[in-house]
Amino acid sequence: MAKSSAGPTVRSRRLGAELRRLREAAGLTAGEAGQAIRASDAKISRIENGRVAVRALDVGDLLTLYGVDDVGQREAILVLARETRRQGWWRSFGDVVPRWMEVYIGLEADASSINVYQSSLVEGLLQTPEYAAAVIRSTWPELPGDEVRRRVALRTSRQERLTGSQPPRLWVVLDEAVLRRPVGGPDVLDAQLRHLLDAGTRPNVTIQVLPFNVGGHTALGTSFTHLAFPDPDDPEVVYLEVLTGSLYVEKPEEVRQYRDKLDHLRALALNPRDSTEMIQSLVRDQP
């Protein structure tokens, strides 16, 4: 049950899935489970979705309620519960990271495969510091300079995993509009395009461009990220960022729809070599 090859966020999802399975096997509602640990049914739902950490003491009470008497099974689940409370590296940025973003960063940190479609901005894992700062200032113009710098530092820290010893497979499809929008001005965009060319030479990074001439497609007006994990017991998840938070798609049939969208977009997009040539032409076209 308890596995060591993941961080606290993925472990929270494992724990939540196991607790949901045990509750349903016991024929209990979330409200009944909540009463056992003096919590609401909404909190039980967040625990079972892996969105919040839970005390080992409360997990023990839930296991008793669910009739889990086997000593080995209880201990494995309690060990997992204790590990979910271990802090990830991103907690040092807790002053600038909202809780909904913490969840995503934790999932991203454990993903073996990160697949992205971006319709308006360069994917965060591929942004230069100057481009990232311009995005942050445009999105939150009220932020003081120190907080902008902290958020840029967080984004840069997330990128370090791409060049680590066991980097994830990153596959990004960028709408052509992303390459032409002068976020931060022409010089910032030019440096960003050059950075994309450099990133695309890495063996674990694939960049494709979806040109304007494809017309309409299945993901018009949306951007999303699909994450897969090394352990097949950790289900895939799709992340969508909205203005005030985030949405997670985790039902297998819904995740499959997004995978199909990605396959459709990859088929429509320029292949990696032609995408590189388009980016190079735009770099040359910069005034």
Coordinates of C-alpha atoms in Angstrom, one line a residue:
M1 CA 0.0 0.0 0.0
A2 CA 2.6 2.6 1.1
K3 CA 5.0 3.5 -1.7
S4 CA 8.0 5.7 -1.4
S5 CA 8.4 6.9 -5.0
A6 CA 6.2 10.0 -4.8
G7 CA 5.9 13.3 -3.0
P8 CA 3.3 14.3 -0.5
T9 CA 0.7 15.5 -3.0
V10 CA 0.6 12.2 -4.9
R11 CA 0.6 10.3 -1.6
S12 CA -2.4 12.3 -0.5
R13 CA -4.2 11.2 -3.7
R14 CA -3.3 7.5 -2.9
L15 CA -4.4 7.8 0.6
G16 CA -7.7 9.5 -0.4
A17 CA -8.5 6.9 -3.0
E18 CA -7.9 4.1 -0.4
L19 CA -10.0 5.8 2.2
R20 CA -12.8 6.3 -0.3
R21 CA -12.7 2.6 -1.3
L22 CA -12.8 1.5 2.3
R23 CA -15.7 3.9 3.2
E24 CA -17.7 2.7 0.2
A25 CA -17.0 -1.0 1.0
A26 CA -18.3 -0.3 4.6
G27 CA -21.5 1.2 3.1
L28 CA -21.0 4.6 4.8
T29 CA -21.7 8.1 3.5
A30 CA -19.2 10.9 3.6
G31 CA -21.4 12.6 6.3
E32 CA -21.2 9.5 8.5
A33 CA -17.4 9.3 8.1
G34 CA -17.2 13.0 8.9
Q35 CA -18.9 12.5 12.2
A36 CA -16.2 10.1 13.3
I37 CA -13.5 12.7 13.0
R38 CA -15.7 15.8 13.8
A39 CA -15.5 17.0 10.2
S40 CA -18.0 18.0 7.5
D41 CA -18.8 15.7 4.6
A42 CA -17.2 18.4 2.4
K43 CA -13.9 17.9 4.2
I44 CA -14.2 14.1 3.8
S45 CA -14.6 14.7 0.1
R46 CA -11.5 16.9 0.0
I47 CA -9.5 14.3 1.9
E48 CA -10.7 11.5 -0.5
N49 CA -9.7 13.7 -3.5
G50 CA -6.3 14.3 -2.0
R51 CA -6.8 18.0 -1.7
V52 CA -6.0 18.3 2.0
A53 CA -3.7 16.6 4.4
V54 CA -5.2 14.5 7.2
R55 CA -3.9 13.7 10.7
A56 CA -2.8 10.1 11.3
L57 CA -5.1 10.1 14.4
D58 CA -8.1 10.9 12.2
V59 CA -7.1 8.3 9.7
G60 CA -6.9 5.7 12.5
D61 CA -10.5 6.7 13.6
L62 CA -11.7 6.3 10.0
L63 CA -10.1 2.9 9.7
T64 CA -11.8 1.7 12.9
L65 CA -15.1 3.0 11.6
Y66 CA -14.6 1.2 8.3
G67 CA -13.8 -2.1 10.1
V68 CA -10.2 -2.3 9.1
D69 CA -8.7 -4.6 11.8
D70 CA -5.7 -6.1 10.0
V71 CA -2.6 -4.7 11.8
G72 CA -0.4 -4.7 8.6
Q73 CA -3.1 -3.0 6.5
R74 CA -3.7 -0.3 9.2
E75 CA 0.0 0.4 9.6
A76 CA 0.6 0.7 5.9
I77 CA -2.2 3.2 5.6
L78 CA -1.1 5.1 8.7
V79 CA 2.5 5.4 7.3
L80 CA 1.1 6.8 4.1
A81 CA -1.0 9.3 6.1
R82 CA 2.1 10.5 8.0
E83 CA 4.0 10.9 4.8
T84 CA 1.3 13.1 3.3
R85 CA 2.1 15.7 5.9
R86 CA 5.8 15.9 4.8
Q87 CA 6.4 19.3 3.3
G88 CA 7.4 19.6 -0.4
W89 CA 10.1 21.9 -1.6
W90 CA 7.5 24.4 -2.8
R91 CA 6.3 25.1 0.8
S92 CA 9.2 27.6 1.1
F93 CA 7.2 29.7 -1.4
G94 CA 4.1 29.5 0.8
D95 CA 3.8 33.2 1.0
V96 CA 3.1 33.5 -2.7
V97 CA 1.5 30.2 -3.6
P98 CA -2.3 29.7 -3.1
R99 CA -3.4 26.3 -1.9
W100 CA -4.9 25.4 -5.3
M101 CA -1.6 26.0 -6.9
E102 CA 0.3 24.0 -4.3
V103 CA -1.7 20.9 -5.3
Y104 CA -0.8 21.4 -8.9
I105 CA 2.9 21.9 -8.2
G106 CA 3.0 18.8 -6.1
L107 CA 1.4 16.8 -8.9
E108 CA 3.8 18.3 -11.5
A109 CA 6.8 17.5 -9.3
D110 CA 5.9 13.7 -9.4
A111 CA 4.7 13.5 -13.0
S112 CA 6.7 11.3 -15.4
S113 CA 4.8 12.8 -18.4
I114 CA 3.5 16.4 -18.8
N115 CA 1.4 17.2 -21.9
V116 CA 0.3 20.7 -22.5
Y117 CA -1.8 22.7 -24.9
Q118 CA -1.4 26.5 -24.5
S119 CA -3.6 28.8 -26.5
S120 CA -2.3 32.2 -25.3
L121 CA 0.9 32.0 -23.3
V122 CA 4.2 30.1 -23.3
E123 CA 4.0 27.1 -21.0
G124 CA 5.3 28.0 -17.5
L125 CA 8.0 25.3 -17.6
L126 CA 9.4 26.9 -20.7
Q127 CA 9.2 30.6 -19.8
T128 CA 12.2 32.8 -19.4
P129 CA 12.4 34.9 -16.1
E130 CA 11.7 38.1 -18.0
Y131 CA 8.7 36.6 -19.9
A132 CA 7.4 35.1 -16.6
A133 CA 7.7 38.5 -14.8
A134 CA 5.8 40.2 -17.7
V135 CA 3.0 37.6 -17.5
I136 CA 2.7 38.0 -13.7
R137 CA 2.6 41.8 -13.9
S138 CA 0.0 41.7 -16.6
T139 CA -2.2 39.2 -14.7
W140 CA -1.8 40.8 -11.3
P141 CA -0.8 44.4 -11.8
E142 CA -1.4 45.2 -8.2
L143 CA 1.4 42.9 -6.9
P144 CA 4.5 44.6 -5.4
G145 CA 7.9 44.0 -7.0
D146 CA 9.1 41.7 -4.3
E147 CA 6.2 39.3 -4.8
V148 CA 6.6 39.3 -8.5
R149 CA 10.2 38.3 -8.1
R150 CA 9.2 35.5 -5.6
R151 CA 6.7 34.2 -8.1
V152 CA 9.3 34.2 -10.9
A153 CA 11.7 32.4 -8.6
L154 CA 9.1 29.7 -7.9
R155 CA 8.5 29.3 -11.7
T156 CA 12.3 29.0 -12.2
S157 CA 12.5 26.4 -9.5
R158 CA 9.8 24.3 -11.1
Q159 CA 11.8 24.3 -14.3
E160 CA 14.9 22.7 -12.7
R161 CA 13.3 19.3 -12.8
L162 CA 13.4 19.4 -16.7
T163 CA 17.2 19.2 -16.5
G164 CA 17.5 16.9 -13.5
S165 CA 18.6 13.3 -13.3
Q166 CA 15.1 11.8 -14.0
P167 CA 13.4 14.6 -15.9
P168 CA 9.7 14.2 -17.0
R169 CA 8.7 13.9 -20.6
L170 CA 7.4 17.3 -21.6
W171 CA 5.3 17.7 -24.8
V172 CA 3.9 21.1 -25.5
V173 CA 1.6 22.3 -28.3
L174 CA 1.6 26.1 -28.6
D175 CA -1.0 28.0 -30.6
E176 CA 0.7 30.3 -33.1
A177 CA -0.8 33.3 -31.3
V178 CA 1.5 32.4 -28.3
L179 CA 4.6 33.0 -30.6
R180 CA 3.3 36.4 -31.9
R181 CA 1.9 38.0 -28.7
P182 CA 4.7 40.4 -27.5
V183 CA 4.3 39.8 -23.8
G184 CA 6.8 42.1 -22.2
G185 CA 7.7 43.8 -25.5
P186 CA 9.7 42.7 -28.6
D187 CA 13.0 42.1 -26.8
V188 CA 11.4 39.8 -24.1
L189 CA 9.5 37.9 -26.8
D190 CA 12.6 37.5 -28.9
A191 CA 14.6 36.1 -26.0
Q192 CA 11.6 33.8 -25.2
L193 CA 11.5 32.4 -28.7
R194 CA 15.2 31.7 -28.6
H195 CA 14.7 29.9 -25.3
L196 CA 12.0 27.7 -26.9
L197 CA 14.5 26.8 -29.7
D198 CA 17.1 25.8 -27.1
A199 CA 14.6 23.9 -25.0
G200 CA 13.3 22.0 -28.0
T201 CA 16.8 20.4 -28.5
R202 CA 16.5 18.5 -25.2
P203 CA 15.7 14.8 -25.6
N204 CA 12.8 15.0 -23.1
V205 CA 11.1 18.1 -24.6
T206 CA 8.9 18.2 -27.7
I207 CA 7.4 21.5 -28.9
Q208 CA 4.9 21.7 -31.7
V209 CA 3.2 24.8 -33.1
L210 CA -0.5 24.9 -34.0
P211 CA -0.6 27.3 -37.0
F212 CA -3.5 29.7 -37.6
N213 CA -4.3 28.1 -40.9
V214 CA -5.7 25.0 -39.3
G215 CA -8.8 27.0 -38.5
G216 CA -11.2 25.7 -35.8
H217 CA -10.3 22.7 -33.6
T218 CA -11.5 20.9 -30.5
A219 CA -9.7 23.0 -28.0
L220 CA -10.6 26.5 -29.1
G221 CA -10.4 29.0 -26.3
T222 CA -8.9 26.6 -23.7
S223 CA -5.6 25.6 -22.3
F224 CA -5.0 22.5 -20.3
T225 CA -2.3 20.2 -18.9
H226 CA -2.4 16.4 -18.7
L227 CA -0.2 14.7 -16.1
A228 CA 0.7 11.0 -15.9
F229 CA 2.8 9.3 -13.2
P230 CA 5.4 6.5 -13.0
D231 CA 3.2 4.3 -10.9
P232 CA 0.1 2.9 -12.8
D233 CA -1.8 3.0 -9.5
D234 CA -1.6 6.8 -9.5
P235 CA -4.4 7.9 -11.9
E236 CA -3.8 10.5 -14.6
V237 CA -5.1 14.0 -14.1
V238 CA -6.0 17.0 -16.2
Y239 CA -5.4 20.5 -14.8
L240 CA -7.2 23.6 -16.0
E241 CA -6.4 27.0 -14.6
V242 CA -9.1 29.6 -14.3
L243 CA -9.0 33.2 -13.2
T244 CA -9.6 32.5 -9.4
G245 CA -8.4 29.0 -9.0
S246 CA -8.1 25.7 -10.8
L247 CA -10.1 22.7 -11.9
Y248 CA -9.0 19.0 -11.9
V249 CA -10.4 16.4 -14.2
E250 CA -9.8 12.9 -12.7
K251 CA -12.6 10.6 -13.9
P252 CA -11.0 8.2 -16.3
E253 CA -13.6 8.7 -19.1
E254 CA -13.2 12.5 -18.9
V255 CA -9.4 12.3 -18.8
R256 CA -9.6 10.1 -21.9
Q257 CA -11.5 12.9 -23.7
Y258 CA -8.6 15.3 -23.0
R259 CA -6.1 12.8 -24.2
D260 CA -8.0 12.5 -27.4
K261 CA -8.0 16.3 -27.7
L262 CA -4.2 16.2 -27.3
D263 CA -3.8 13.6 -30.0
H264 CA -6.0 15.6 -32.3
L265 CA -4.0 18.8 -31.7
R266 CA -0.7 17.0 -32.2
A267 CA -2.0 15.7 -35.5
L268 CA -3.1 19.1 -36.6
A269 CA 0.1 20.9 -35.4
L270 CA 3.3 21.3 -37.4
N271 CA 5.8 18.5 -36.6
P272 CA 8.7 19.4 -34.3
R273 CA 11.1 20.1 -37.1
D274 CA 8.7 22.4 -38.9
S275 CA 7.7 24.0 -35.6
T276 CA 11.3 24.8 -35.0
E277 CA 11.6 26.4 -38.5
M278 CA 8.5 28.6 -37.8
I279 CA 10.0 29.8 -34.5
Q280 CA 13.3 30.5 -36.2
S281 CA 11.5 32.5 -38.8
L282 CA 9.8 34.6 -36.2
V283 CA 13.0 35.2 -34.4
R284 CA 14.5 36.5 -37.6
D285 CA 11.4 38.7 -38.2
Q286 CA 11.8 40.5 -34.9
P287 CA 12.5 44.2 -35.4

